[in-house]
Coordinates of C-alpha atoms in Angstrom, one line a residue:
X1 CA -3.8 -1.2 -20.3
X2 CA -0.5 -2.5 -18.6
X3 CA 2.6 0.2 -18.5
X4 CA 4.7 -2.3 -16.4
X5 CA 5.2 -6.2 -17.3
X6 CA 7.6 -8.1 -15.2
X7 CA 8.5 -11.8 -16.1
X8 CA 10.5 -14.1 -14.0
X9 CA 12.8 -11.5 -12.8
X10 CA 15.9 -12.5 -10.9
X11 CA 18.9 -11.2 -9.0
X12 CA 21.6 -12.9 -7.6
X13 CA 24.7 -11.5 -5.4
X14 CA 27.4 -13.9 -5.5
X15 CA 25.9 -17.3 -4.9
X16 CA 22.6 -16.0 -3.5
X17 CA 19.5 -15.3 -5.3
X18 CA 17.7 -12.2 -3.6
X19 CA 15.0 -11.9 -6.2
X20 CA 13.7 -15.6 -7.1
X21 CA 11.6 -15.2 -10.0
X22 CA 8.9 -12.6 -9.7
X23 CA 6.2 -12.1 -12.2
X24 CA 3.5 -9.2 -12.1
X25 CA 2.2 -6.3 -13.9
X26 CA 1.1 -2.8 -13.1
X27 CA -1.9 -0.8 -14.9
X28 CA -1.5 2.8 -16.4
X29 CA -2.6 5.1 -14.1
X30 CA -3.0 2.9 -10.7
X31 CA -1.3 3.4 -7.7
X32 CA 0.5 0.0 -7.0
X33 CA 1.8 -0.7 -3.5
X34 CA 4.7 -3.1 -3.4
X35 CA 5.5 -4.4 0.2
X36 CA 7.8 -6.7 1.8
X37 CA 9.7 -7.1 5.3
X38 CA 13.5 -6.0 5.1
X39 CA 15.4 -8.5 3.0
X40 CA 12.5 -9.5 1.2
X41 CA 13.8 -8.5 -2.0
X42 CA 11.5 -5.4 -3.0
X43 CA 14.0 -2.8 -2.8
X44 CA 16.5 -5.0 -5.3
X45 CA 13.3 -5.4 -7.6
X46 CA 12.6 -1.6 -7.4
X47 CA 16.3 -1.0 -8.3
X48 CA 16.4 -3.4 -11.3
X49 CA 13.2 -1.6 -12.7
X50 CA 14.6 1.7 -12.4
X51 CA 18.0 0.7 -14.0
X52 CA 20.1 1.0 -10.6
X53 CA 21.1 -2.3 -10.9
X54 CA 21.2 -5.2 -13.7
X55 CA 18.8 -8.3 -13.4
X56 CA 20.6 -11.6 -13.4
X57 CA 17.6 -13.3 -15.3
X58 CA 14.2 -12.4 -16.7
X59 CA 12.8 -9.6 -18.1
X60 CA 10.5 -6.5 -17.9
X61 CA 8.9 -3.6 -20.0
X62 CA 7.9 0.0 -18.8
X63 CA 6.0 2.1 -21.2
X64 CA 6.7 -0.3 -24.2
X65 CA 10.4 -0.4 -23.7
X66 CA 12.3 -3.3 -22.5
X67 CA 14.9 -3.8 -19.8
X68 CA 17.4 -4.0 -22.7
X69 CA 16.4 -0.3 -23.6
X70 CA 17.2 1.0 -20.0
X71 CA 18.3 4.6 -21.3
X72 CA 14.6 4.8 -22.9
X73 CA 13.0 3.8 -19.8
X74 CA 14.7 6.1 -17.5
X75 CA 13.5 9.1 -19.9
X76 CA 9.9 7.9 -19.0
X77 CA 10.2 7.3 -15.5
X78 CA 10.8 9.5 -12.2
X79 CA 12.2 8.1 -9.1
X80 CA 12.2 9.4 -5.3
X81 CA 14.4 7.1 -3.3
X82 CA 14.1 6.7 0.6
X83 CA 17.3 8.4 0.8
X84 CA 17.0 11.3 -1.6
X85 CA 19.9 13.4 -2.1
X86 CA 19.3 17.5 -1.6
X87 CA 21.7 20.1 -2.3
X88 CA 21.2 22.2 1.0
X89 CA 23.0 25.3 -0.4
X90 CA 20.5 25.7 -3.4
X91 CA 17.2 26.8 -3.4
X92 CA 14.3 24.6 -4.2
X93 CA 13.8 26.1 -7.7
X94 CA 17.7 26.0 -8.2
X95 CA 17.2 22.5 -7.1
X96 CA 14.9 21.8 -9.6
X97 CA 16.8 23.4 -12.3
X98 CA 19.9 21.2 -11.6
X99 CA 17.8 18.0 -12.1
X100 CA 15.9 19.1 -15.1
X101 CA 19.3 19.8 -16.8
X102 CA 20.5 16.2 -15.4
X103 CA 17.3 14.7 -17.3
X104 CA 18.2 16.9 -20.2
X105 CA 14.8 18.4 -20.1
X106 CA 14.0 21.8 -21.5
X107 CA 11.8 23.4 -18.7
X108 CA 10.6 27.1 -18.4
X109 CA 11.0 28.5 -15.0
X110 CA 7.3 28.8 -14.9
X111 CA 7.0 25.2 -15.1
X112 CA 9.2 24.6 -12.3
X113 CA 7.1 26.9 -10.2
X114 CA 4.0 25.3 -11.0
X115 CA 5.5 21.9 -10.2
X116 CA 6.5 23.1 -6.6
X117 CA 3.0 25.0 -6.1
X118 CA 1.5 21.6 -7.0
X119 CA 3.7 19.6 -4.4
X120 CA 2.6 22.5 -1.9
X121 CA 6.0 24.5 -1.5
X122 CA 4.7 27.6 -3.2
X123 CA 6.0 30.7 -1.4
X124 CA 9.1 28.5 -0.5
X125 CA 10.7 28.4 -4.1
X126 CA 13.7 30.8 -3.1
X127 CA 14.6 29.2 0.5
X128 CA 17.6 27.2 0.8
X129 CA 16.8 23.4 0.7
X130 CA 18.9 23.3 4.3
X131 CA 16.3 25.3 5.8
X132 CA 13.4 23.0 4.7
X133 CA 11.5 20.7 7.4
X134 CA 11.7 17.1 6.8
X135 CA 8.5 17.3 5.3
X136 CA 9.1 20.0 2.9
X137 CA 11.9 17.8 1.7
X138 CA 10.1 15.0 1.0
X139 CA 7.6 17.2 -1.1
X140 CA 10.6 18.3 -3.1
X141 CA 11.7 15.0 -3.7
X142 CA 8.5 14.2 -5.1
X143 CA 8.8 17.4 -7.4
X144 CA 12.2 16.1 -8.4
X145 CA 10.4 12.8 -9.1
X146 CA 7.5 14.4 -11.4
X147 CA 9.9 16.5 -13.6
X148 CA 9.0 16.0 -17.3
X149 CA 5.6 14.5 -16.4
X150 CA 7.1 11.0 -16.5
X151 CA 4.6 8.1 -17.4
X152 CA 5.5 6.1 -14.1
X153 CA 6.8 7.6 -10.8
X154 CA 8.9 5.1 -8.3
X155 CA 8.2 6.5 -4.7
X156 CA 10.2 4.6 -2.0
X157 CA 8.8 5.2 1.3
X158 CA 7.2 8.8 0.6
X159 CA 6.1 9.5 4.1
X160 CA 8.7 7.6 6.5
X161 CA 9.6 9.7 9.4
X162 CA 6.7 12.4 8.6
X163 CA 3.9 13.6 11.1
X164 CA 0.4 12.6 10.7
X165 CA -0.6 16.0 9.1
X166 CA 2.3 15.9 6.6
X167 CA 1.6 12.2 5.7
X168 CA -1.9 12.9 4.8
X169 CA -0.6 15.7 2.6
X170 CA 1.9 13.6 0.8
X171 CA -1.0 10.7 0.4
X172 CA -3.3 13.4 -1.4
X173 CA -0.6 14.3 -3.4
X174 CA -0.1 10.8 -4.4
X175 CA -3.7 10.5 -5.3
X176 CA -3.8 13.5 -7.5
X177 CA -0.8 12.3 -9.6
X178 CA -2.6 9.1 -10.2
X179 CA -5.8 11.1 -11.3
X180 CA -3.4 13.2 -13.6
X181 CA -2.8 9.5 -15.3
X182 CA 0.5 9.1 -13.8
X183 CA 1.3 5.3 -12.7
X184 CA 2.5 5.3 -9.2
X185 CA 4.8 2.5 -8.1
X186 CA 4.9 2.8 -4.1
X187 CA 6.8 1.1 -1.4
X188 CA 5.8 1.8 2.3
X189 CA 6.2 0.4 5.7
X190 CA 3.1 2.4 6.4
X191 CA 0.2 -0.4 5.9
X192 CA -2.6 1.8 6.9
X193 CA -1.4 4.3 4.0
X194 CA -1.0 1.6 1.6
X195 CA -4.5 -0.1 2.3
X196 CA -6.0 3.5 2.1
X197 CA -4.8 4.8 -1.4
X198 CA -3.4 1.7 -3.4
X199 CA -5.3 0.2 -6.1
X200 CA -3.6 -3.0 -6.1
X201 CA -1.0 -4.5 -3.8
X202 CA 1.9 -7.1 -4.1
X203 CA 3.8 -8.8 -1.2
X204 CA 7.3 -10.2 -1.4
X205 CA 8.4 -12.8 0.9
X206 CA 11.9 -14.3 0.7
X207 CA 12.5 -13.1 -2.9
X208 CA 9.1 -14.0 -4.5
X209 CA 5.8 -12.5 -4.5
X210 CA 3.4 -14.3 -2.4
X211 CA 0.2 -12.3 -2.5
X212 CA -1.1 -9.7 -5.4
X213 CA -4.1 -8.0 -5.7
X214 CA -6.6 -5.6 -4.8
X215 CA -7.7 -5.2 -0.8
X216 CA -10.9 -7.1 -1.6
X217 CA -9.2 -9.9 -3.6
X218 CA -6.6 -10.3 -0.9
X219 CA -9.5 -10.4 1.9
X220 CA -11.3 -13.0 -0.3
X221 CA -8.0 -15.0 -0.4
X222 CA -6.8 -14.4 3.4
X223 CA -10.3 -14.2 5.1
X224 CA -11.6 -18.0 5.9
X225 CA -14.4 -16.6 8.0
X226 CA -16.3 -13.2 8.5
X227 CA -16.0 -11.8 11.9
X228 CA -19.1 -10.1 13.2
X229 CA -19.5 -8.4 16.4
X230 CA -23.0 -7.8 18.0
X231 CA -23.8 -5.9 21.1
X232 CA -26.6 -7.0 23.1
X233 CA -28.1 -6.7 26.7
X234 CA -25.7 -8.3 29.1
X235 CA -28.3 -10.3 30.6
X236 CA -28.8 -11.9 27.1
X237 CA -25.1 -12.9 26.6
X238 CA -25.7 -16.6 28.3
X239 CA -27.6 -17.5 25.6
X240 CA -24.9 -17.4 22.9
X241 CA -23.3 -20.7 24.7
X242 CA -26.3 -22.6 23.3
X243 CA -26.5 -20.8 20.1
X244 CA -23.9 -22.6 18.4
X245 CA -25.6 -25.8 17.9
X246 CA -28.5 -24.0 16.2
X247 CA -26.4 -22.5 14.0
X248 CA -23.7 -25.1 12.7
X249 CA -24.7 -24.7 9.1
X250 CA -23.2 -21.3 8.6
X251 CA -21.5 -20.2 12.1
X252 CA -18.0 -21.3 12.8
X253 CA -17.6 -20.1 16.2
X254 CA -19.1 -18.1 18.9
X255 CA -17.3 -16.2 21.6
X256 CA -19.0 -13.8 24.2
X257 CA -17.4 -11.0 26.0
X258 CA -19.1 -8.5 28.1
X259 CA -21.9 -7.0 26.2
X260 CA -20.6 -8.5 22.7
X261 CA -21.2 -11.9 20.9
X262 CA -18.2 -12.3 18.4
X263 CA -19.6 -14.5 15.6
X264 CA -17.4 -16.3 12.8
X265 CA -19.4 -16.8 9.7
X266 CA -18.8 -19.0 6.8
X267 CA -20.4 -16.3 4.2
X268 CA -21.5 -12.9 4.2
X269 CA -24.7 -14.2 2.8
X270 CA -25.5 -15.7 6.0
X271 CA -25.5 -12.4 8.3
X272 CA -29.3 -11.9 7.8
X273 CA -30.0 -15.4 9.1
X274 CA -27.9 -15.0 12.1
X275 CA -29.7 -11.5 12.8
X276 CA -33.1 -13.3 12.1
X277 CA -32.1 -15.9 14.6
X278 CA -31.0 -13.6 17.4
X279 CA -34.7 -11.8 16.8
X280 CA -36.4 -14.9 17.1
X281 CA -34.8 -15.5 20.5
X282 CA -36.2 -12.2 21.6
X283 CA -32.3 -10.9 22.1
X284 CA -32.4 -7.0 21.6
X285 CA -29.5 -6.2 19.2
X286 CA -27.7 -2.5 19.6
X287 CA -25.0 -2.9 17.2
X288 CA -24.1 -4.9 14.6
X289 CA -20.3 -4.6 13.0
X290 CA -18.5 -6.7 10.4
X291 CA -14.9 -6.6 10.9
X292 CA -13.0 -7.3 7.8
X293 CA -9.3 -8.1 7.5
X294 CA -6.8 -5.2 7.4
X295 CA -3.7 -5.2 5.2
X296 CA -1.8 -5.7 8.6
X297 CA -3.8 -8.9 9.1
X298 CA -3.0 -10.1 5.7
X299 CA 0.8 -9.1 5.6
X300 CA 1.5 -10.9 8.8
X301 CA -0.9 -13.6 7.8
X302 CA -3.1 -13.2 10.9
X303 CA -6.2 -15.7 10.7
X304 CA -9.8 -15.5 12.4
X305 CA -8.4 -18.3 14.7
X306 CA -5.7 -15.6 15.9
X307 CA -8.7 -13.6 16.9
X308 CA -10.6 -16.0 18.6
X309 CA -7.7 -16.9 20.7
X310 CA -7.1 -13.1 21.7
X311 CA -10.9 -12.9 22.5
X312 CA -10.5 -16.3 24.9
X313 CA -7.4 -14.6 26.8

């Protein structure tokens, strides 16, 4: 079921289109990663979806409400901006009371305490926000965003500037919210984080979406060959130079470095053929690893030929 549907969305500032016509959808309950370099148009797109700015052209729906009903959309979404506003003289519980009133939500104090406990702030409810660490403020920002159990939660850089332990805690919290049927729309510069927790990912470039899909779908589009690293005896490495002529049907290139063969295959199904051939040549195999393209490779459009060049150098 689709909870967000975006069609040909555009935004123009003066004579320049920052967003040039994006079309995509987000499924209910998924964690959707929305990426792009600075200036790509992702923040502008997110600002349109959350009602901060109006589209120049195009349309979108969230929870069945159209962009013409933005006031109703705001009632079913939660937003944590990258630069969230905190009132340092308020305690955490007072902070949530204030924002629940802004959202016209009738919430009991026990409900607010439960939210603080959920984000990992139990025991810190009566401390002033000004005394909070950076990570605790991030958690409070998420608590603020999930007030009223919104259908969609927009999180802008939720782990930026955090230490690794705090970042993992936030990532786990995001996954728990998704499991509780909330849809998470996530922007982040942490590509490892996005690869780890997002169900699908969209990448914006120059105002348009250039790539979209799950990690496996993005890999299939990006990775023209499969890279296999095989550890062998050092004295067997010379054989690799004569191997390629016998394997041209399914191996595009072979490189040797120290005790490793780096083989580039056209299809995953050809891996057993390669292993069988090595065994037939009496080459002892100590380790085999299939190296898949990472989100970083896909984001920066690094190809298998780049990896070959790195080995050669």
